[in-house]
Coordinates of C-alpha atoms in Angstrom, one line a residue:
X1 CA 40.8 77.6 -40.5
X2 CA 44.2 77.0 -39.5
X3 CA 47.2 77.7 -41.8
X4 CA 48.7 74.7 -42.7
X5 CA 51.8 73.9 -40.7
X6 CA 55.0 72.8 -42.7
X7 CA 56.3 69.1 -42.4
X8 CA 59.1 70.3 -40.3
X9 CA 57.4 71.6 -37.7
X10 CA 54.7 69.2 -37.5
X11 CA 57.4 65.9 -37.4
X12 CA 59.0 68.0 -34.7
X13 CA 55.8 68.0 -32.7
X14 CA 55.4 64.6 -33.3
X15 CA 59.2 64.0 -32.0
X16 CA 58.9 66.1 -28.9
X17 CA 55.1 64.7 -28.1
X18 CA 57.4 60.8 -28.1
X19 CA 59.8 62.6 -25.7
X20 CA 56.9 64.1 -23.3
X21 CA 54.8 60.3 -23.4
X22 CA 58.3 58.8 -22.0
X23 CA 58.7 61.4 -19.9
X24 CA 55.3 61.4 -18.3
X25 CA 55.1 57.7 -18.6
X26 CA 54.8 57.1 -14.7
X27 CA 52.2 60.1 -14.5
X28 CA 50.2 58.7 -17.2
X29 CA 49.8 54.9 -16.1
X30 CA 49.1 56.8 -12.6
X31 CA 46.2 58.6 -13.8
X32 CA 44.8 55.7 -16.0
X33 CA 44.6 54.2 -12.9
X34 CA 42.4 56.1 -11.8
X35 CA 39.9 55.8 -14.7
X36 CA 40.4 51.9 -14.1
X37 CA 39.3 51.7 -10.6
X38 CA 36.4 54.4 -11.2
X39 CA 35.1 52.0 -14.1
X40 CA 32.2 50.5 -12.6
X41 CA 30.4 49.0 -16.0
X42 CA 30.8 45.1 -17.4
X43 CA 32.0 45.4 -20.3
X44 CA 35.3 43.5 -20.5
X45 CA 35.8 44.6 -23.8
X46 CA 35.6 48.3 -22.9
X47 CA 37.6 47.8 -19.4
X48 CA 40.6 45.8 -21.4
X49 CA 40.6 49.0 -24.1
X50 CA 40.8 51.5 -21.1
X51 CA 43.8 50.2 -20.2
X52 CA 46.9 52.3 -20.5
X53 CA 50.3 50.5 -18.8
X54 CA 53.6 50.4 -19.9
X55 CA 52.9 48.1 -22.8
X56 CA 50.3 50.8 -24.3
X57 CA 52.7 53.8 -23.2
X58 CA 55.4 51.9 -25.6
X59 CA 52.9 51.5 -28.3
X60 CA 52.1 55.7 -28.0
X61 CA 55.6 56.6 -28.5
X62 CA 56.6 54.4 -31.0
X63 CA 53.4 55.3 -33.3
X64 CA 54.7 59.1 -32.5
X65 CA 58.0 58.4 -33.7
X66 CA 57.0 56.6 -36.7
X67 CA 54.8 59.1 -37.5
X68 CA 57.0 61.3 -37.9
X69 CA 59.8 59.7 -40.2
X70 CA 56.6 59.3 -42.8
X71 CA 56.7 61.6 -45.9
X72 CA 53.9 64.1 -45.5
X73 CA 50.9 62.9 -47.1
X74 CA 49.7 66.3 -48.0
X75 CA 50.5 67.8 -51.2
X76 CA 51.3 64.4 -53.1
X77 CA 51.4 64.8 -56.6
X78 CA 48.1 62.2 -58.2
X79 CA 47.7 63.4 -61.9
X80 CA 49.1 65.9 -64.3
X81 CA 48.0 67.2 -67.3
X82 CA 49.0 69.9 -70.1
X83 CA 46.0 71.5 -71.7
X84 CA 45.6 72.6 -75.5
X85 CA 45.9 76.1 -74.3
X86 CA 49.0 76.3 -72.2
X87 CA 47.4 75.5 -68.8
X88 CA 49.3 73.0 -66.6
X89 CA 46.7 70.9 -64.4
X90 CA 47.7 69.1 -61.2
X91 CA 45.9 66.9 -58.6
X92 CA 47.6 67.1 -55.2
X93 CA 46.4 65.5 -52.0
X94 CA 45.1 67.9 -49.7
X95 CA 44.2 68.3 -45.9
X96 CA 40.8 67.4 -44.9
X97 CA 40.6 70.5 -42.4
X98 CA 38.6 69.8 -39.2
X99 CA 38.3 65.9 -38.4
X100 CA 36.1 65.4 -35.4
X101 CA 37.3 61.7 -34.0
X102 CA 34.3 60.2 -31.4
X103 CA 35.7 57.0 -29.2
X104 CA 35.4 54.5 -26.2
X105 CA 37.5 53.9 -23.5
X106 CA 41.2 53.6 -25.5
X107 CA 43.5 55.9 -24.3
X108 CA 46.1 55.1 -26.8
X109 CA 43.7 56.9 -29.8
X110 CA 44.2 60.1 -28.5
X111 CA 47.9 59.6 -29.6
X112 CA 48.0 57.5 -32.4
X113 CA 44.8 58.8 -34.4
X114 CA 45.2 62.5 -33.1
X115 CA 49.0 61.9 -34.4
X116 CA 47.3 60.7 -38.0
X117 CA 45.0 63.3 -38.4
X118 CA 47.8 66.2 -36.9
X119 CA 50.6 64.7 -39.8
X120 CA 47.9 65.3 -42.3
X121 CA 47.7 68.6 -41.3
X122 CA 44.2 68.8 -39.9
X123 CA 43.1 69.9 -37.1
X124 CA 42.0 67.3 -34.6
X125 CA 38.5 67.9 -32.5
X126 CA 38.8 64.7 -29.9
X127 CA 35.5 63.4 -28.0
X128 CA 36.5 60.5 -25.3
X129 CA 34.1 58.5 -23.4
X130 CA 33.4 59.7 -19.9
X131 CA 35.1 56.4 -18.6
X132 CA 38.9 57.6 -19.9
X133 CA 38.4 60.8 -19.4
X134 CA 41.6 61.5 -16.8
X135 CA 43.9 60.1 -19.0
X136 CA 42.4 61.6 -22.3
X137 CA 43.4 65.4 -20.5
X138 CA 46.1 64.6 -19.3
X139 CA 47.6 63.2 -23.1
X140 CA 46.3 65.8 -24.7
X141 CA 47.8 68.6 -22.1
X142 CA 51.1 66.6 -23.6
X143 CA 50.0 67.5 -26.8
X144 CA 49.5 71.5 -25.6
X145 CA 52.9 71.5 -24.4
X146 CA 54.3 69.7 -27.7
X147 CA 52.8 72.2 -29.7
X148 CA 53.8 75.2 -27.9
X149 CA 57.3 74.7 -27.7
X150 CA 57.5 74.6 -31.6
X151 CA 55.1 77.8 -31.4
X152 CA 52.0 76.1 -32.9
X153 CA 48.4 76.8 -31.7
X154 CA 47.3 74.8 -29.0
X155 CA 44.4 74.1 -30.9
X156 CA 45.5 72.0 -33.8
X157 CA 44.3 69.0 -30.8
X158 CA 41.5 70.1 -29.2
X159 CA 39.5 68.0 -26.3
X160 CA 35.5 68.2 -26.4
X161 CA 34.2 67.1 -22.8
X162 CA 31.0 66.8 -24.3
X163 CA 28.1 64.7 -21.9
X164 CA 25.7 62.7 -24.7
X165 CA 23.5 66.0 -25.0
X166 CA 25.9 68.2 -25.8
X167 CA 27.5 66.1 -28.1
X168 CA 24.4 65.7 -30.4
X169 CA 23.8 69.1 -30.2
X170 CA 27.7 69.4 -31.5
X171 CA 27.0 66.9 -34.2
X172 CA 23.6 68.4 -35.7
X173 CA 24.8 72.2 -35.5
X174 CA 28.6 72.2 -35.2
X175 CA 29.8 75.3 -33.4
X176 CA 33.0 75.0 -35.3
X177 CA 33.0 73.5 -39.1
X178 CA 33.9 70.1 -39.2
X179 CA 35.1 68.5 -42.2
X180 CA 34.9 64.6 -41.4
X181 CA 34.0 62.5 -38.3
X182 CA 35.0 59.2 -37.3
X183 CA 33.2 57.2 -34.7
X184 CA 35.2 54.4 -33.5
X185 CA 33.6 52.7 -30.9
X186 CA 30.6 50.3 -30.3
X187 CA 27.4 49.9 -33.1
X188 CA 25.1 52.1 -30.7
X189 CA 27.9 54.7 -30.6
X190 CA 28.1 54.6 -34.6
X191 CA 24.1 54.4 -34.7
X192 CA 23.9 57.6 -32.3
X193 CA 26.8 59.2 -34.9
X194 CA 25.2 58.5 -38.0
X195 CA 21.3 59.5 -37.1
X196 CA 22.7 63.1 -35.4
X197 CA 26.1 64.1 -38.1
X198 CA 25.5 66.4 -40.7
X199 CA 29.2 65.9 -42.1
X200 CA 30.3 63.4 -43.7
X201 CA 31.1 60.1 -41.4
X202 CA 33.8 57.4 -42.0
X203 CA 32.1 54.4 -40.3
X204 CA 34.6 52.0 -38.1
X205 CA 31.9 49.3 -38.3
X206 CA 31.5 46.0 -36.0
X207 CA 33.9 43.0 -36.7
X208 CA 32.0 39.7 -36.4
X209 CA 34.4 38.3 -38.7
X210 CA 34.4 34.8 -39.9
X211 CA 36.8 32.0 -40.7
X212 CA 36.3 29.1 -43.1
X213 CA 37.8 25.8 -42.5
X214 CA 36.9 24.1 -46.5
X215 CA 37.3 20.7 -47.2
X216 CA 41.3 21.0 -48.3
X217 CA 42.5 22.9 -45.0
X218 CA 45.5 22.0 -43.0
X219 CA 44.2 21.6 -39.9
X220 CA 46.9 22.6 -37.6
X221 CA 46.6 25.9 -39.7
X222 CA 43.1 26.3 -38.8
X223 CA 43.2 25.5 -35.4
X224 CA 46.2 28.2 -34.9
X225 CA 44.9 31.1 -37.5
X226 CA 40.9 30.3 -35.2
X227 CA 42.7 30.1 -31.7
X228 CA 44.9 33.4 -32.3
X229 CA 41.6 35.1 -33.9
X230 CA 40.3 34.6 -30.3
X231 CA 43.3 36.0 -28.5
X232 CA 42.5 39.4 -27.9
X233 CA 38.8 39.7 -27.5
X234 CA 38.0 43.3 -27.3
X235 CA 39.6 43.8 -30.5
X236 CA 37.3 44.6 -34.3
X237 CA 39.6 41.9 -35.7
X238 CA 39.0 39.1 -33.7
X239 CA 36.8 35.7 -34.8
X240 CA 33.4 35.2 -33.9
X241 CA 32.5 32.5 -36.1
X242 CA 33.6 29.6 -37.9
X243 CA 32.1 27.6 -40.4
X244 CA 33.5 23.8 -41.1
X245 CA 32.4 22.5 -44.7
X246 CA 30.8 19.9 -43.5
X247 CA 32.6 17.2 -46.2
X248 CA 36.1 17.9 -44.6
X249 CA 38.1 14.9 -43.2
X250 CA 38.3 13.5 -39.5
X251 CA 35.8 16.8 -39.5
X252 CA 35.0 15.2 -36.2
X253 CA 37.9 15.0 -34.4
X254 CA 39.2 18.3 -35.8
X255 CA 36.3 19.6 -34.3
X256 CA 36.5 17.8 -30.8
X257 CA 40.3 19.7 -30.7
X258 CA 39.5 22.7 -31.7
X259 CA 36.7 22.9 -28.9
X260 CA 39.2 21.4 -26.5
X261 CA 41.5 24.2 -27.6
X262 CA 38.8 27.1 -27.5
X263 CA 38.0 25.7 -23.7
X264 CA 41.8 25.6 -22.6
X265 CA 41.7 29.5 -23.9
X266 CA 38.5 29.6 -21.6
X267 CA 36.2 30.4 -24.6
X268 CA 32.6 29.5 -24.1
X269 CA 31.8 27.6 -27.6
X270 CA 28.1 27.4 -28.9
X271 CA 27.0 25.6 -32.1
X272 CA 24.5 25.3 -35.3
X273 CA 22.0 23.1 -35.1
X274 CA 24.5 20.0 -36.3
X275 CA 27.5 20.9 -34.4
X276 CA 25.9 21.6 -31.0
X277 CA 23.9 17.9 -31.2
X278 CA 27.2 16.3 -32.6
X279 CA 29.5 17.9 -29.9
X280 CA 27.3 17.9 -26.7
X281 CA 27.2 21.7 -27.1
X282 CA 25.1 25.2 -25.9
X283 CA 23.1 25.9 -29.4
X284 CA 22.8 29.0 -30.3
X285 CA 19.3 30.4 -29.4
X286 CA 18.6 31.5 -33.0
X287 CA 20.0 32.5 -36.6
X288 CA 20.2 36.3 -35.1
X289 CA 23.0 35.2 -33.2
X290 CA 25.6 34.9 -36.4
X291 CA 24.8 38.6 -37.0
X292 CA 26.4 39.7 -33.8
X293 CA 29.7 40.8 -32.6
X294 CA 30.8 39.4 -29.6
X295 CA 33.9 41.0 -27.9
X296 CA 33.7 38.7 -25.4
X297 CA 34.9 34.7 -24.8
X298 CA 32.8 33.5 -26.9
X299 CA 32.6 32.1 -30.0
X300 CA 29.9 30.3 -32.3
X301 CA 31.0 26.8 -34.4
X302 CA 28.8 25.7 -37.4
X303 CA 28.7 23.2 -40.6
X304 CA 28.5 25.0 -44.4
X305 CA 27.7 22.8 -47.2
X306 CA 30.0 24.5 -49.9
X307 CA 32.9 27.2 -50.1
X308 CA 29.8 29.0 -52.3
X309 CA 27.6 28.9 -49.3
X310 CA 30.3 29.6 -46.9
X311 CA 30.4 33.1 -48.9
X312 CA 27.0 33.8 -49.1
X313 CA 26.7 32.9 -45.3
X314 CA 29.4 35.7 -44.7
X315 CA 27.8 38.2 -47.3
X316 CA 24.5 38.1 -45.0
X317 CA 25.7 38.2 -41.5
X318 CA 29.6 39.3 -41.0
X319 CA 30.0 43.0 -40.0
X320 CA 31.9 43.8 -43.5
X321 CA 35.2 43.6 -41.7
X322 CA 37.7 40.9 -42.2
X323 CA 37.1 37.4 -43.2
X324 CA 39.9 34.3 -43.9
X325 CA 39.7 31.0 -45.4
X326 CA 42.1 28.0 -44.6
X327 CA 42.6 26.0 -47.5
X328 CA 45.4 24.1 -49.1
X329 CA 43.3 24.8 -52.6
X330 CA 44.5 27.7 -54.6
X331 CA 41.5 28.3 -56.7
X332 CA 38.7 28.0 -53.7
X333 CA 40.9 30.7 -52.1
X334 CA 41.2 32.9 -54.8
X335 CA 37.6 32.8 -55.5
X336 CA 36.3 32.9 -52.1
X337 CA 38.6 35.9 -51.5
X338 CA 37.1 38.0 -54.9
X339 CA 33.3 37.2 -53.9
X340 CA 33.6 37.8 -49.8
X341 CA 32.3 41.6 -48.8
X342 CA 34.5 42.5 -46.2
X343 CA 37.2 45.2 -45.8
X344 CA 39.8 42.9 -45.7
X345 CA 40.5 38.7 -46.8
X346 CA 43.2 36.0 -45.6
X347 CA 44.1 32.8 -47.0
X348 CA 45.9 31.0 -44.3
X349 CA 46.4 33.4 -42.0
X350 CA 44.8 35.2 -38.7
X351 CA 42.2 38.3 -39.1
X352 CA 43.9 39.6 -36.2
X353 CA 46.5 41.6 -38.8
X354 CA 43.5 43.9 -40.1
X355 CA 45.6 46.6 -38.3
X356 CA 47.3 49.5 -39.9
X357 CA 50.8 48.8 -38.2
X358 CA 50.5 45.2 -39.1
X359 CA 49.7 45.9 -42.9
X360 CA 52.4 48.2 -43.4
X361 CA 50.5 51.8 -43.1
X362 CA 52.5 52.4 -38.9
X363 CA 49.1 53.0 -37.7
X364 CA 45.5 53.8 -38.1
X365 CA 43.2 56.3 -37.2
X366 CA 40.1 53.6 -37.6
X367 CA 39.2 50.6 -39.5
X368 CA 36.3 51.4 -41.7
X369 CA 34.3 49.4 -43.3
X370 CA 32.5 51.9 -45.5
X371 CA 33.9 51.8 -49.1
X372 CA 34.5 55.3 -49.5
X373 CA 36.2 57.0 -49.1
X374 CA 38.9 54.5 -47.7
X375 CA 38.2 50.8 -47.3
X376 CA 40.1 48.8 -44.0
X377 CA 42.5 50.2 -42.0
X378 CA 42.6 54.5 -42.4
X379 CA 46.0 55.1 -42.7
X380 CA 48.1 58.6 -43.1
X381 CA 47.8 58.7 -46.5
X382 CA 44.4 58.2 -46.4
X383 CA 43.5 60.7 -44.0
X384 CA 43.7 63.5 -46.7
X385 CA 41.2 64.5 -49.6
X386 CA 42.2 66.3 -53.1
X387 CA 42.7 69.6 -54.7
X388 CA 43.1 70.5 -58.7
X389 CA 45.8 73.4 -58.8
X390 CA 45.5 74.9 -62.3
X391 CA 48.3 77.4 -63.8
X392 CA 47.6 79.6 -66.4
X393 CA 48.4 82.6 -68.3
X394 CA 45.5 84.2 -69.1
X395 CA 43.4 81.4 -70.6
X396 CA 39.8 82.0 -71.2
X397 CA 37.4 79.4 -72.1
X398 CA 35.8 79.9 -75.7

């Protein structure tokens, strides 16, 4: 187990490991390059992820930096308590130890949620897919050099070029302990994590997420919050489905633009039963399609009868993500928003914020959608577990 590093010199690796990502910036979109143009699979989702140009290279450094101006999540302070006897009785946050993170394609999560796991002093164990796998080494030789020159082990971020085999073997008799792994990736990946782990597993689960449009929406506000829940399609957050209540006004001709919109975005739109005859539209081939998560241009229109049924409808097939409701009523909103299951709810406003920069955390290691131990975006301070410290004197129990 590695001894805990202090906040200093952990913020200073964070600082210097900005400084080396700008540095290297040229070397780094090179090299992704690379991984690009070797990429011979068809999954746009996966390719648009793999990407790593200047935007993405701005995006590293910046979670880096921000990183490092966060208080340091260990240690925290949660619940104190002065026995009968003397003894004073703390609850502290504590470091996990060993987190074992298992991803697709995204070069940028060996920066950001090696940086989350590294400020919450544990040691990171990173498994890449095959497809990044030139850019992946070459960020985490960054990482090497980061630690060294503040005399940290090099293997605080360690790189697993594991083929399938060998990672199962990993996960079902760890060479090394592991204290918690996080799959983020596809639902075979989690599948394939969850059936082989014998730690426990944070599970960044499917999006499929759902929007709403009840019977008091403002439509210009549905059509924006549905079009900009479309606008990145590899992403967990974006819509897949939308249910209209069926008793909202012009329903018709908000309908017509909204499939006029999808189309301009070049989304391929499919319909229920009701909407596809009413709308001249592809049905969809059977209920088993509301269950799945697309990550693609696509996305499935349908009638609800009731904000009641719009809830259950999301209970049963939404992936436990993020959900939203566009309504000008207060009351539908609130109670929709207690009664849906998912990780995260909007009234008015685009799923595409379930993201830990965009709700306030600087980053994310994963969005989970299990409920414990952390719910939604895993933040810093989530990244940690707890530890009672007790001080005594002598104290025996009678």
């Amino acid at each position: 187990m590695n001894t805990l590093l202090s906040i200093e010199t952990r913020n200073a690796v964070l600082l210097t490991m900005a400084e080396l990502l700008e540095q290297e910036r040229a070397a780094i979109i090179r090299i992704n390059k690379t991984d690009l143009e070797a990429y011979k699979g068809d999954d746009i989702s996966m390719f648009d992820r793999l990407k790593a140009d200047d935007t993405k290279v701005d995006e590293m450094i910046a979670a880096a930096k921000h990183l490092a101006s966060q208080e340091d999540p260990v240690g925290v302070e949660r619940f104190s308590f002065k026995h009968d006897n003397g003894m004073q009785v703390y609850n502290k946050t504590a470091s996990f130890g060993t987190i074992l993170i298992i991803y697709e394609s995204r070069p940028d999560v060996t920066v950001e949620a090696a940086g989350i796991a590294f400020k919450s002093g544990n040691k990171i164990l990173l498994k890449g897919g095959k497809e990044s796998l030139n850019s992946n080494l070459k960020i985490v030789a960054l990482w090497h050099e980061a630690l060294k020159k503040h005399n940290a082990a090099t293997d605080w971020v360690e790189y697993l070029q594991f083929n399938r085999t060998e990672t199962q073997a990993f996960l079902e008799k760890p060479t090394q302990k592991v204290d918690l792994i996080v799959p983020r990736g596809g639902e075979r990946l989690i599948a394939f994590v969850k059936n082989h782990a014998t730690c426990p597993v944070i599970i960044s689960g499917r999006g499929n997420n759902f929007v709403y449009v009840e019977k008091e929406a403002d439509l210009d506000i549905a059509v924006d919050v549905i079009i900009n829940g479309k606008s990145k399609i590899s992403a967990c957050n974006a819509v897949d489905k939308v249910l209209i209540d069926k008793n909202l006004p012009n329903k018709e001709v908000f309908i017509n633009k909204l499939i006029s919109k999808l189309n301009e975005a070049k989304i391929q739109v499919l319909g229920d039963a009701a909407v596809a005859k009413s709308h001249n539209l592809e049905q969809i081939s059977s209920n088993e399609v509301w269950y799945e998560e697309f990550l693609d241009y696509k996305i499935v229109i349908g009638e609800i009868a009731s904000n009641s049924d719009a809830i259950a409808m999301i209970n049963k097939y939404a992936g436990g993500h993020s959900s939203a409701i566009i309504t000008k009523d207060i009351q539908k909103a609130k109670i929709f928003m207690e009664n849906v299951d998912t990780a995260v709810v909007y009234h008015n406003a685009s799923t595409r914020f379930t993201d830990g920069g965009q709700l306030g955390l600087g980053g994310e290691l994963a969005i989970s959608t299990d409920k414990l131990h952390q719910r939604g975006p895993i933040g810093l301070q989530h990244l940690v577990t707890n530890k009672w410290y007790v001080h005594g004197n002598g104290q025996v129990r009678n």
